[in-house]
Amino acid sequence: DSLMSPHALRLIVAQVCFSALPVLLFLFALELIDTYKLLTLGRVLRSVAVGCGAAVVCYAINTAIYATGIASPAVWARSGAPVVEEIAKALYVIWLLRTNRVGFMVDTAVSGFAVGAGFAVLENLTYIPDLSASGLVASAIRGLGTAMMHGGATAIFGTVSANMGEIRESRSPVAFLP
């Protein structure tokens, strides 16, 4: 067997950078501008790791759904998988809020974005073999678009949930439904 050509290796490294770095740089920029500094770097990295774990769980669930034929891959990818993914990312944010591990909405937003960023980085890395023919543009779209969407959606969920909890003066599961 021959080794990968230097050109192919450079392309893969560039794709990894284009698909993972934008969302991670944005996450650490959020961490830097957080004036309260209640979240340590370790807690942010833990949230990224939880997001990676959520991606693994979702991959297993989605693969099982495809294998059983419960729904066609096209229908599931459009209608079922996004629901499963958002719930998986939200569960950690709910746990953070219910156990008072985040104090301010900005902490919840940063933690939520970190979970979404971890999810997106792992998801984007799994797409690299499929994107090889598409080049760097597809990787950049995943890194700047899809990854930011995963982080942003989870950050918004956390912020809205924290706000609803404050308004209702409750961390009951009902506060997380909107």
Tab-separated table of C-alpha atoms in Angstrom:
chain	number	residue	atom	x	y	z
A	1	ASP	CA	0.000	0.000	0.000
A	2	SER	CA	1.200	3.474	-0.779
A	3	LEU	CA	1.034	6.356	1.634
A	4	MET	CA	-1.213	9.338	1.083
A	5	SER	CA	0.272	11.917	-1.251
A	6	PRO	CA	1.501	15.172	0.301
A	7	HIS	CA	-1.103	17.096	-1.710
A	8	ALA	CA	-3.954	14.903	-0.404
A	9	LEU	CA	-2.659	15.225	3.151
A	10	ARG	CA	-2.476	19.030	2.868
A	11	LEU	CA	-6.039	19.081	1.524
A	12	ILE	CA	-7.327	17.045	4.473
A	13	VAL	CA	-5.504	19.272	6.979
A	14	ALA	CA	-6.937	22.361	5.280
A	15	GLN	CA	-10.437	20.854	5.344
A	16	VAL	CA	-10.127	20.081	9.051
A	17	CYS	CA	-9.024	23.664	9.701
A	18	PHE	CA	-11.757	25.216	7.570
A	19	SER	CA	-14.490	23.049	9.100
A	20	ALA	CA	-13.426	23.217	12.768
A	21	LEU	CA	-11.477	26.391	13.452
A	22	PRO	CA	-14.108	29.084	12.743
A	23	VAL	CA	-16.541	27.822	15.370
A	24	LEU	CA	-13.797	27.154	17.926
A	25	LEU	CA	-12.277	30.599	17.399
A	26	PHE	CA	-15.700	32.190	17.830
A	27	LEU	CA	-16.272	30.168	21.003
A	28	PHE	CA	-13.006	31.292	22.551
A	29	ALA	CA	-13.719	34.878	21.485
A	30	LEU	CA	-17.000	34.610	23.423
A	31	GLU	CA	-15.047	33.308	26.386
A	32	LEU	CA	-12.612	36.224	26.172
A	33	ILE	CA	-15.288	38.926	26.026
A	34	ASP	CA	-17.251	37.449	28.932
A	35	THR	CA	-16.767	40.146	31.561
A	36	TYR	CA	-18.047	38.027	34.475
A	37	LYS	CA	-15.461	35.274	33.918
A	38	LEU	CA	-17.447	32.763	35.951
A	39	LEU	CA	-16.806	29.960	33.465
A	40	THR	CA	-13.321	28.509	33.594
A	41	LEU	CA	-11.624	27.268	30.451
A	42	GLY	CA	-11.982	23.752	31.854
A	43	ARG	CA	-15.757	24.116	32.088
A	44	VAL	CA	-15.932	25.452	28.536
A	45	LEU	CA	-13.810	22.550	27.279
A	46	ARG	CA	-16.031	20.135	29.221
A	47	SER	CA	-19.037	21.583	27.414
A	48	VAL	CA	-17.252	21.088	24.081
A	49	ALA	CA	-16.566	17.455	25.068
A	50	VAL	CA	-20.233	16.969	26.008
A	51	GLY	CA	-21.173	18.313	22.573
A	52	CYS	CA	-18.832	15.766	20.969
A	53	GLY	CA	-20.493	13.058	23.051
A	54	ALA	CA	-23.927	14.230	21.943
A	55	ALA	CA	-22.767	13.960	18.325
A	56	VAL	CA	-21.659	10.357	18.909
A	57	VAL	CA	-25.011	9.481	20.513
A	58	CYS	CA	-26.934	11.149	17.683
A	59	TYR	CA	-24.823	9.360	15.095
A	60	ALA	CA	-25.696	6.041	16.744
A	61	ILE	CA	-29.409	6.889	16.927
A	62	ASN	CA	-29.553	8.128	13.345
A	63	THR	CA	-27.619	5.108	12.070
A	64	ALA	CA	-30.026	2.798	13.894
A	65	ILE	CA	-33.017	4.617	12.399
A	66	TYR	CA	-31.527	4.260	8.904
A	67	ALA	CA	-30.764	0.565	9.491
A	68	THR	CA	-34.256	-0.285	10.719
A	69	GLY	CA	-35.953	1.492	7.825
A	70	ILE	CA	-38.360	3.300	10.152
A	71	ALA	CA	-37.927	6.365	7.964
A	72	SER	CA	-36.132	6.949	4.709
A	73	PRO	CA	-32.752	8.646	5.104
A	74	ALA	CA	-33.980	11.714	3.199
A	75	VAL	CA	-37.068	12.149	5.385
A	76	TRP	CA	-35.234	11.392	8.629
A	77	ALA	CA	-32.357	13.765	7.795
A	78	ARG	CA	-34.840	16.569	7.202
A	79	SER	CA	-37.469	15.863	9.874
A	80	GLY	CA	-36.219	13.496	12.565
A	81	ALA	CA	-32.471	13.903	12.971
A	82	PRO	CA	-32.590	17.665	13.667
A	83	VAL	CA	-35.072	17.107	16.511
A	84	VAL	CA	-32.922	14.369	18.040
A	85	GLU	CA	-29.790	16.515	17.689
A	86	GLU	CA	-31.306	19.616	19.283
A	87	ILE	CA	-32.706	17.605	22.191
A	88	ALA	CA	-29.346	15.886	22.723
A	89	LYS	CA	-27.522	19.234	22.858
A	90	ALA	CA	-30.214	20.831	25.028
A	91	LEU	CA	-30.134	18.132	27.707
A	92	TYR	CA	-26.743	19.270	29.005
A	93	VAL	CA	-27.831	22.921	29.053
A	94	ILE	CA	-30.950	21.909	30.980
A	95	TRP	CA	-28.770	20.024	33.460
A	96	LEU	CA	-26.512	23.079	33.867
A	97	LEU	CA	-29.523	25.286	34.584
A	98	ARG	CA	-31.386	22.860	36.836
A	99	THR	CA	-28.292	22.240	38.984
A	100	ASN	CA	-27.381	25.957	39.132
A	101	ARG	CA	-24.014	25.427	37.439
A	102	VAL	CA	-24.482	28.599	35.397
A	103	GLY	CA	-25.196	31.901	37.037
A	104	PHE	CA	-25.906	34.436	34.327
A	105	MET	CA	-27.502	34.212	30.914
A	106	VAL	CA	-24.118	34.903	29.328
A	107	ASP	CA	-22.737	31.792	31.062
A	108	THR	CA	-25.602	29.781	29.670
A	109	ALA	CA	-25.025	31.222	26.199
A	110	VAL	CA	-21.301	30.424	26.265
A	111	SER	CA	-21.933	26.923	27.629
A	112	GLY	CA	-24.652	26.309	25.045
A	113	PHE	CA	-22.454	27.558	22.233
A	114	ALA	CA	-19.644	25.301	23.489
A	115	VAL	CA	-21.923	22.243	23.410
A	116	GLY	CA	-23.045	23.114	19.901
A	117	ALA	CA	-19.450	23.791	18.830
A	118	GLY	CA	-18.306	20.388	20.087
A	119	PHE	CA	-21.200	18.729	18.288
A	120	ALA	CA	-20.421	20.604	15.071
A	121	VAL	CA	-16.680	19.951	15.124
A	122	LEU	CA	-17.157	16.206	15.444
A	123	GLU	CA	-19.957	16.193	12.880
A	124	ASN	CA	-17.854	18.219	10.432
A	125	LEU	CA	-14.893	15.885	10.843
A	126	THR	CA	-17.090	12.937	9.879
A	127	TYR	CA	-18.093	14.727	6.666
A	128	ILE	CA	-14.528	15.367	5.472
A	129	PRO	CA	-14.250	12.130	3.449
A	130	ASP	CA	-17.525	13.016	1.680
A	131	LEU	CA	-16.377	16.586	1.061
A	132	SER	CA	-12.986	15.691	-0.387
A	133	ALA	CA	-14.239	16.008	-3.944
A	134	SER	CA	-15.910	19.338	-3.137
A	135	GLY	CA	-12.712	20.975	-1.916
A	136	LEU	CA	-12.251	23.683	0.643
A	137	VAL	CA	-15.399	25.668	-0.129
A	138	ALA	CA	-17.687	22.940	1.209
A	139	SER	CA	-15.536	22.616	4.342
A	140	ALA	CA	-15.631	26.380	4.857
A	141	ILE	CA	-19.423	26.382	4.465
A	142	ARG	CA	-19.703	23.659	7.101
A	143	GLY	CA	-17.274	25.508	9.400
A	144	LEU	CA	-18.803	28.948	9.016
A	145	GLY	CA	-22.428	27.986	8.461
A	146	THR	CA	-23.459	24.647	9.890
A	147	ALA	CA	-21.087	24.818	12.843
A	148	MET	CA	-22.205	28.322	13.793
A	149	MET	CA	-25.823	27.166	13.479
A	150	HIS	CA	-25.266	24.290	15.924
A	151	GLY	CA	-23.516	26.571	18.419
A	152	GLY	CA	-25.954	29.436	17.965
A	153	ALA	CA	-29.074	27.288	18.251
A	154	THR	CA	-27.911	25.744	21.516
A	155	ALA	CA	-26.803	29.139	22.867
A	156	ILE	CA	-30.212	30.604	22.028
A	157	PHE	CA	-31.947	27.651	23.686
A	158	GLY	CA	-29.870	28.187	26.823
A	159	THR	CA	-30.462	31.927	26.893
A	160	VAL	CA	-34.218	31.624	26.383
A	161	SER	CA	-34.416	28.841	28.968
A	162	ALA	CA	-32.437	30.844	31.528
A	163	ASN	CA	-34.661	33.852	30.889
A	164	MET	CA	-37.862	31.795	31.190
A	165	GLY	CA	-36.563	30.272	34.419
A	166	GLU	CA	-35.927	33.728	35.835
A	167	ILE	CA	-39.315	35.054	34.747
A	168	ARG	CA	-41.167	32.053	36.154
A	169	GLU	CA	-38.813	31.804	39.133
A	170	SER	CA	-38.607	28.108	38.436
A	171	ARG	CA	-36.249	25.586	36.879
A	172	SER	CA	-39.037	23.079	36.319
A	173	PRO	CA	-38.950	21.069	33.099
A	174	VAL	CA	-41.873	23.164	31.797
A	175	ALA	CA	-39.604	26.225	31.677
A	176	PHE	CA	-37.526	24.551	28.948
A	177	LEU	CA	-40.376	23.726	26.571
A	178	PRO	CA	-40.553	27.000	24.613
